[in-house]
mmCIF file of C-alpha atoms in Angstrom:
data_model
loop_
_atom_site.group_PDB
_atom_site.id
_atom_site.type_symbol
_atom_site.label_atom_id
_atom_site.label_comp_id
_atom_site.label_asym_id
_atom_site.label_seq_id
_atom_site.Cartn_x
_atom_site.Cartn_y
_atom_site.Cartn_z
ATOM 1 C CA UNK A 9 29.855 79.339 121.282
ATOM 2 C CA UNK A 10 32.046 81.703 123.736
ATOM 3 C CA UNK A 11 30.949 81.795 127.330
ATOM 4 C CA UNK A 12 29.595 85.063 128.341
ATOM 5 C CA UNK A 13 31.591 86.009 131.873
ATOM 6 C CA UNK A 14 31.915 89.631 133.028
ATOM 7 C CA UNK A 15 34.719 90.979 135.273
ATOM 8 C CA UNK A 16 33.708 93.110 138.422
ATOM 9 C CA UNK A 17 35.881 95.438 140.664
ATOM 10 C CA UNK A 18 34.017 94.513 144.142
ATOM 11 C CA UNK A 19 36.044 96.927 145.874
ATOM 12 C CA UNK A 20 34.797 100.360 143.529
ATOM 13 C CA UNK A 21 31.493 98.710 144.428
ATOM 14 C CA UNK A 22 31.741 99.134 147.549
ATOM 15 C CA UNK A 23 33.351 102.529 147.710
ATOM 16 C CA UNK A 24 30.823 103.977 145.393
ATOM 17 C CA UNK A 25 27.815 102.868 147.407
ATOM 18 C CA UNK A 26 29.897 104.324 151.059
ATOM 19 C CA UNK A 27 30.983 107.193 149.396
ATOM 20 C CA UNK A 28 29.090 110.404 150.783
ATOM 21 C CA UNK A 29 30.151 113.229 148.227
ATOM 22 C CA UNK A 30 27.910 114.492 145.114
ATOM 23 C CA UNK A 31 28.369 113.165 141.699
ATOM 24 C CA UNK A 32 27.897 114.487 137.977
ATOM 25 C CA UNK A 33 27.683 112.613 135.370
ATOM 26 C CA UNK A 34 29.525 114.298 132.766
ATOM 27 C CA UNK A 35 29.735 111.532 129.755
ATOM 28 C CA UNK A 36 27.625 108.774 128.263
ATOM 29 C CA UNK A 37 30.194 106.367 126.828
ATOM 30 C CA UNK A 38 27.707 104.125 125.451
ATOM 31 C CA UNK A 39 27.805 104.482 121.971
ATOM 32 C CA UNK A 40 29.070 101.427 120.317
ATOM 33 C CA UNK A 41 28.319 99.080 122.853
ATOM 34 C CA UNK A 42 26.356 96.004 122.662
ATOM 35 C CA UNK A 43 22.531 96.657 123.262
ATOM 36 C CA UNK A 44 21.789 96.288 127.606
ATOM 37 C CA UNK A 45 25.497 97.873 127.893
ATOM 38 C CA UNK A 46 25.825 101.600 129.356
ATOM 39 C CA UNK A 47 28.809 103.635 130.421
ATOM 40 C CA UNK A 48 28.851 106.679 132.154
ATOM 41 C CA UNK A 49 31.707 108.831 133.584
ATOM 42 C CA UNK A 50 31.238 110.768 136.992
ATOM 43 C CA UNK A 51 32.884 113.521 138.630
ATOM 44 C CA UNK A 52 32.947 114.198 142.187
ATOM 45 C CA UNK A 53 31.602 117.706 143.407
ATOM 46 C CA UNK A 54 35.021 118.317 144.430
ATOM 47 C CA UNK A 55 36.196 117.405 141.503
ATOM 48 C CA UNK A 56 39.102 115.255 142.953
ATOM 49 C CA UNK A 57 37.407 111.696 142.223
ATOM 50 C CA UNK A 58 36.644 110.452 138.423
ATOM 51 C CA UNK A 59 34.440 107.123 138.433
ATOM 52 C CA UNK A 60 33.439 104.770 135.688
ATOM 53 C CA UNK A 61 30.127 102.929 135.872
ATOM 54 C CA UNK A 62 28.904 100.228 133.970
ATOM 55 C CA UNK A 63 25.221 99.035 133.532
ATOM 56 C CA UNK A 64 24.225 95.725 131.926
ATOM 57 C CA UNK A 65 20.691 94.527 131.283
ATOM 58 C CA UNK A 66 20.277 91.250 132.088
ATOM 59 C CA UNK A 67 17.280 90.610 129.580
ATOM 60 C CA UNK A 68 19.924 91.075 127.095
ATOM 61 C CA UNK A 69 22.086 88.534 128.578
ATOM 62 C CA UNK A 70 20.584 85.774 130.609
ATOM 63 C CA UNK A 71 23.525 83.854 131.123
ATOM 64 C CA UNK A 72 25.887 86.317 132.013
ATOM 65 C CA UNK A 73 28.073 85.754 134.937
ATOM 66 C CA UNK A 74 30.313 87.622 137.538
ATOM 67 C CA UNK A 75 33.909 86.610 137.948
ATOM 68 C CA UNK A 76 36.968 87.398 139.377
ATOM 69 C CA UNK A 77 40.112 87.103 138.552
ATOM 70 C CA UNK A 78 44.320 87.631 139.555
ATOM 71 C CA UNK A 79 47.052 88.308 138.079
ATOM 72 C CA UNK A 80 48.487 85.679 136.699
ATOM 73 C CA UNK A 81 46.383 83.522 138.589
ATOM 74 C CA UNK A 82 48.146 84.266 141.564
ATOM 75 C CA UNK A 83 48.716 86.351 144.442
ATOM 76 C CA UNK A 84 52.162 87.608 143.688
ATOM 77 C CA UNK A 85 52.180 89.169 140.607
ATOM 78 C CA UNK A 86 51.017 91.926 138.346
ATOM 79 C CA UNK A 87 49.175 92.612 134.828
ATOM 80 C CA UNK A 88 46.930 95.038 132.574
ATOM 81 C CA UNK A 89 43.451 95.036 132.683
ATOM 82 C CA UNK A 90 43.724 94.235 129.220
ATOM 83 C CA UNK A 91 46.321 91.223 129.452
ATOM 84 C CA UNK A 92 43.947 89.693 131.930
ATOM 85 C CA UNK A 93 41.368 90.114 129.037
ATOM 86 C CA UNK A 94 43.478 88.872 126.909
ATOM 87 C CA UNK A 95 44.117 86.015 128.969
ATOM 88 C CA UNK A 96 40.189 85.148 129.674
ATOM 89 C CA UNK A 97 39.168 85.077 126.022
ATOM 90 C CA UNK A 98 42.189 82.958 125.338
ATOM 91 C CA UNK A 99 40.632 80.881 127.188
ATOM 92 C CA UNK A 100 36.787 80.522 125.465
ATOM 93 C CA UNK A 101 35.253 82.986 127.841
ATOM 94 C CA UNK A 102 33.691 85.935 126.185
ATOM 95 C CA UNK A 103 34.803 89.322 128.232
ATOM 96 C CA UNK A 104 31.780 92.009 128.238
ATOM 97 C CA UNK A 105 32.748 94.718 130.846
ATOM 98 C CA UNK A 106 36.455 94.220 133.061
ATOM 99 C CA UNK A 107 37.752 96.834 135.796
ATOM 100 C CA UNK A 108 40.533 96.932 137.647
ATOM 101 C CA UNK A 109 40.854 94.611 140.311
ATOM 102 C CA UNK A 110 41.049 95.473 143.856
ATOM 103 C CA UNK A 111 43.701 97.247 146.016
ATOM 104 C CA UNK A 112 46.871 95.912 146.709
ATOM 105 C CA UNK A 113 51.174 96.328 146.960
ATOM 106 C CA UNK A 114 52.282 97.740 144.093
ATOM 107 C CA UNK A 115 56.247 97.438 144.471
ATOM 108 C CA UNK A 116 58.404 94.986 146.184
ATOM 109 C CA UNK A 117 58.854 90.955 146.668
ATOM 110 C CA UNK A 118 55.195 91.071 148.023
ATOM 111 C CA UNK A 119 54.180 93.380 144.908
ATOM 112 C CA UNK A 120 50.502 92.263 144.133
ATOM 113 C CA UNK A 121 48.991 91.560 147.367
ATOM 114 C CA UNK A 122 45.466 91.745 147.513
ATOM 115 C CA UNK A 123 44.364 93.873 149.870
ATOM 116 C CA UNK A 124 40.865 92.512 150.639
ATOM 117 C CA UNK A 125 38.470 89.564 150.907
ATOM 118 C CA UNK A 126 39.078 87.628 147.166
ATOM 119 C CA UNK A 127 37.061 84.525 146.181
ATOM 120 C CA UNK A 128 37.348 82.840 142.999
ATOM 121 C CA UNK A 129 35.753 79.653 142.181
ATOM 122 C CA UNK A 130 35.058 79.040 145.675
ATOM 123 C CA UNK A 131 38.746 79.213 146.774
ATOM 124 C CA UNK A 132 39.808 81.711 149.313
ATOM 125 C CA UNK A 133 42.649 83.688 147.848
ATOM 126 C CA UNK A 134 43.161 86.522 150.237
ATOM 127 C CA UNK A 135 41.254 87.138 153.573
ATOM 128 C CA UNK A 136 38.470 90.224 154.370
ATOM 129 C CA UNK A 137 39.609 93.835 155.985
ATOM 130 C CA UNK A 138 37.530 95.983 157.850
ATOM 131 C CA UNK A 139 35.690 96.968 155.190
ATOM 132 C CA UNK A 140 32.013 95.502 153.858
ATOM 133 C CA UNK A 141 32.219 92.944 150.866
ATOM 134 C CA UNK A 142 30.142 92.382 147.654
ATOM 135 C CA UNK A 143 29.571 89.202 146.325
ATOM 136 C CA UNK A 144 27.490 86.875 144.001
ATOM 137 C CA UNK A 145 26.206 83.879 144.467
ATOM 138 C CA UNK A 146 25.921 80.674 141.832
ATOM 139 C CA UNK A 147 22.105 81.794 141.367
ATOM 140 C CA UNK A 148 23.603 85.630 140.901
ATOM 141 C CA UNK A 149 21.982 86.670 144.203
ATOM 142 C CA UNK A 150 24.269 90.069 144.784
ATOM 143 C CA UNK A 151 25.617 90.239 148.875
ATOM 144 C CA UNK A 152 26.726 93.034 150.400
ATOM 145 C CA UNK A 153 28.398 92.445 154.301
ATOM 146 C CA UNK A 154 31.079 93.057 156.663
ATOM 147 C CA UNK A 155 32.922 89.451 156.658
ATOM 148 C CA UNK A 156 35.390 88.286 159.409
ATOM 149 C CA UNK A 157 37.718 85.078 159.269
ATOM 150 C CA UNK A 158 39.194 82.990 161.297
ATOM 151 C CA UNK A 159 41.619 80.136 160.569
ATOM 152 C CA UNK A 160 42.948 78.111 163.385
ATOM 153 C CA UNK A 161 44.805 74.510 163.129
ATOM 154 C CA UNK A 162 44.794 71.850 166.118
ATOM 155 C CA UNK A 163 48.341 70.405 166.583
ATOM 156 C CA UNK A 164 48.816 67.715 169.440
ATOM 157 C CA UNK A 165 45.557 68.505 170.850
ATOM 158 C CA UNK A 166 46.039 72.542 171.054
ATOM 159 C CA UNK A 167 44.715 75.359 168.875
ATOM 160 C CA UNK A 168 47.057 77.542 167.151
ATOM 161 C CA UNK A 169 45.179 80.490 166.109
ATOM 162 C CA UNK A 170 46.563 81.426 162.660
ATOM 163 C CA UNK A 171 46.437 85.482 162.166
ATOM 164 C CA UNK A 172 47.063 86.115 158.319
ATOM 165 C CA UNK A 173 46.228 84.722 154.851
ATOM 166 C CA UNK A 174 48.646 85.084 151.806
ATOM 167 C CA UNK A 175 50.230 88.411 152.742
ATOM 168 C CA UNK A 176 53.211 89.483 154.073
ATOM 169 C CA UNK A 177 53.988 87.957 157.258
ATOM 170 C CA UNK A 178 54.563 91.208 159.885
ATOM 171 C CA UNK A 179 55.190 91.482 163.853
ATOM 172 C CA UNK A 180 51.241 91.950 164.525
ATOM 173 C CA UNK A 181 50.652 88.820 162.322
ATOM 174 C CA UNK A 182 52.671 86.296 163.734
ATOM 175 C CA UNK A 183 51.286 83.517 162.071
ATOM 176 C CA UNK A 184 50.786 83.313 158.646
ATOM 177 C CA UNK A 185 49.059 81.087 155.653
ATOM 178 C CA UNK A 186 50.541 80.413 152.570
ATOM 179 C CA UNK A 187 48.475 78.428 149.600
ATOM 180 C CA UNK A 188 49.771 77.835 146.464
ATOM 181 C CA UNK A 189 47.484 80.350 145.149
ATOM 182 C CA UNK A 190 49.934 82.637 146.902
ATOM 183 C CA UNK A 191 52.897 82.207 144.326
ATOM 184 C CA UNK A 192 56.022 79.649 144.541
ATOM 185 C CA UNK A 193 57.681 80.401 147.673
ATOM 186 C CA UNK A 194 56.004 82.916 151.073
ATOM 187 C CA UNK A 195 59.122 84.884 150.555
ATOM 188 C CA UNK A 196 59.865 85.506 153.983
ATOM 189 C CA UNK A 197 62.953 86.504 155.084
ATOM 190 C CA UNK A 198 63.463 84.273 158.251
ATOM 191 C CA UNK A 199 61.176 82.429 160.690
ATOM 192 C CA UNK A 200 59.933 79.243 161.457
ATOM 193 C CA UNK A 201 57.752 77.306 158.558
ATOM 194 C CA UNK A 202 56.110 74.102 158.674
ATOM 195 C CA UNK A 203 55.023 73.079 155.412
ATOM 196 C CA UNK A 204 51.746 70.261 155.324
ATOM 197 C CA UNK A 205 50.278 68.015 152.864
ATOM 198 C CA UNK A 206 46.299 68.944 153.384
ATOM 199 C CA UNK A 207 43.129 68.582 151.090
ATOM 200 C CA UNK A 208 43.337 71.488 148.655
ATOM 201 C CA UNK A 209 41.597 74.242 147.535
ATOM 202 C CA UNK A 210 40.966 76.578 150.844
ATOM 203 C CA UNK A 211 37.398 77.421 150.606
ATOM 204 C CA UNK A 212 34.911 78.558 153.195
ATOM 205 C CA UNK A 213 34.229 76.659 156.238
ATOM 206 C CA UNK A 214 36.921 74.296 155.276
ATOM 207 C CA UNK A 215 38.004 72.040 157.338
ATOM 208 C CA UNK A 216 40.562 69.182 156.583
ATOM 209 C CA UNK A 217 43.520 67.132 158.165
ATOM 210 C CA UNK A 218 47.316 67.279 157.246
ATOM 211 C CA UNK A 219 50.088 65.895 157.459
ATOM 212 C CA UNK A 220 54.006 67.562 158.504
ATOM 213 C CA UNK A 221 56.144 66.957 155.331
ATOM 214 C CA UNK A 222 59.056 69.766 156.599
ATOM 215 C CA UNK A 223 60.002 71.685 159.238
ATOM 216 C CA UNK A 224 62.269 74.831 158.307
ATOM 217 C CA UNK A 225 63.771 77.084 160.416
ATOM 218 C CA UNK A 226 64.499 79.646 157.371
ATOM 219 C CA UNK A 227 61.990 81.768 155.341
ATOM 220 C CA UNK A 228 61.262 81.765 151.570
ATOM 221 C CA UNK A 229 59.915 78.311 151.949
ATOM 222 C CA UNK A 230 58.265 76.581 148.490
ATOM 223 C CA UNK A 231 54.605 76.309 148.947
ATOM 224 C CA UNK A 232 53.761 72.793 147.628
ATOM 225 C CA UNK A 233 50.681 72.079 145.186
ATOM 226 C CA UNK A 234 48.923 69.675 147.577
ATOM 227 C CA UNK A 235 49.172 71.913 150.523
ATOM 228 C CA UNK A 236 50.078 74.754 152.658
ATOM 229 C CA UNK A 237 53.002 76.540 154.475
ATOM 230 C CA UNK A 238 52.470 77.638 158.264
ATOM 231 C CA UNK A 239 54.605 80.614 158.566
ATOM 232 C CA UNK A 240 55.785 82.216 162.547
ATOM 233 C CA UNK A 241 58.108 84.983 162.878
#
């Protein structure tokens, strides 16, 4: 029997429930869907926003779940809604409702970004902004909060405060993180890198040795699969 997951759009979550102008629902989409399943389509009272949203009993499906998902399974890269569907049944999981997922770079070497806080099986794939974030728990407790993180490493005894997570590496973020979650290389285009061996995945409150493989003074680094890439313009 197929898994039932569920992709989720946090971020049209989030804008929906901070968004302060009128809607109308002008559609019921529901017809044809699974018993439990609803979907409506809104209009703005200005009529320059169009939203999609999706209701789902849970006495009709006790064991659904909420996941989320990138491209490709990384950071740098882009697909369909439906490819990614395509992708999760492939793999047993039985898709219900998917959205579109999140905000990011759309062109570019750094084309796929992810623009806000992403967690995915407990790994930390891109870090928060400055706005709130909705998340589930295991036991499917929903969260809604403004989250701030900070990553620092200790070398010789002194901090180095690290400023950026799996994004493009700019003046105002000097120092930046690369996982392999990232893609292959940081693609940078010059800079100092230090790449580590260190306990893998990234998750929340994590906290872990490592050891200097490489020292580069040259960007576009590889990012290895047991560990990270320091990145300092």
């Amino acid at each position: 029997m197929k898994k039932l997951v569920l992709l989720i759009l946090i971020t049209i979550l989030v804008l929906s429930a901070r968004s302060s102008f009128a809607l109308k629902k002008l559609k019921d989409l529901s017809r044809g869907l699974p018993a439990g399943v609803k979907v409506y389509k809104y209009q703005s009272d200005d009529r320059r926003a169009i939203l999609y949203v999706g209701e789902i009993d849970r006495r009709y499906f006790p064991t659904i779940q909420f996941k989320t998902s990138v491209a490709r399974g990384r950071v740098l890269g882009r697909a369909t809604v439906r490819d990614m569907i395509r992708s999760a049944t492939k793999n047993g999981k039985n898709v219900l409702m998917a959205v579109n997922a999140s905000f990011g770079k759309l062109d570019g070497s750094y084309a796929g970004i992810v623009h806000n806080l992403h967690i995915q099986n407990s790994m930390v794939v891109s870090p928060p902004n400055r706005y709130s974030c909705f998340g589930v728990t295991k036991s499917g407790e929903f969260l809604m909060e403004d989250v701030k993180m900070k990553i620092s490493m200790k070398i010789a005894g002194k901090e180095l405060r690290i400023y950026g997570l799996n994004d493009e590496r700019r003046s105002y973020r000097s120092v930046m993180l690369y996982t392999p979650r990232f893609g292959s290389s940081t693609k940078t285009q010059d800079g100092y890198e230090i790449v580590v061996s260190a306990p893998i995945p990234l998750t929340p409150k994590y906290n872990g040795t490592f050891t200097v493989k490489e020292v580069r003074n040259s960007g576009n680094t590889p990012i290895p699969k047991d560990g990270f890439v320091i990145s300092a313009g």
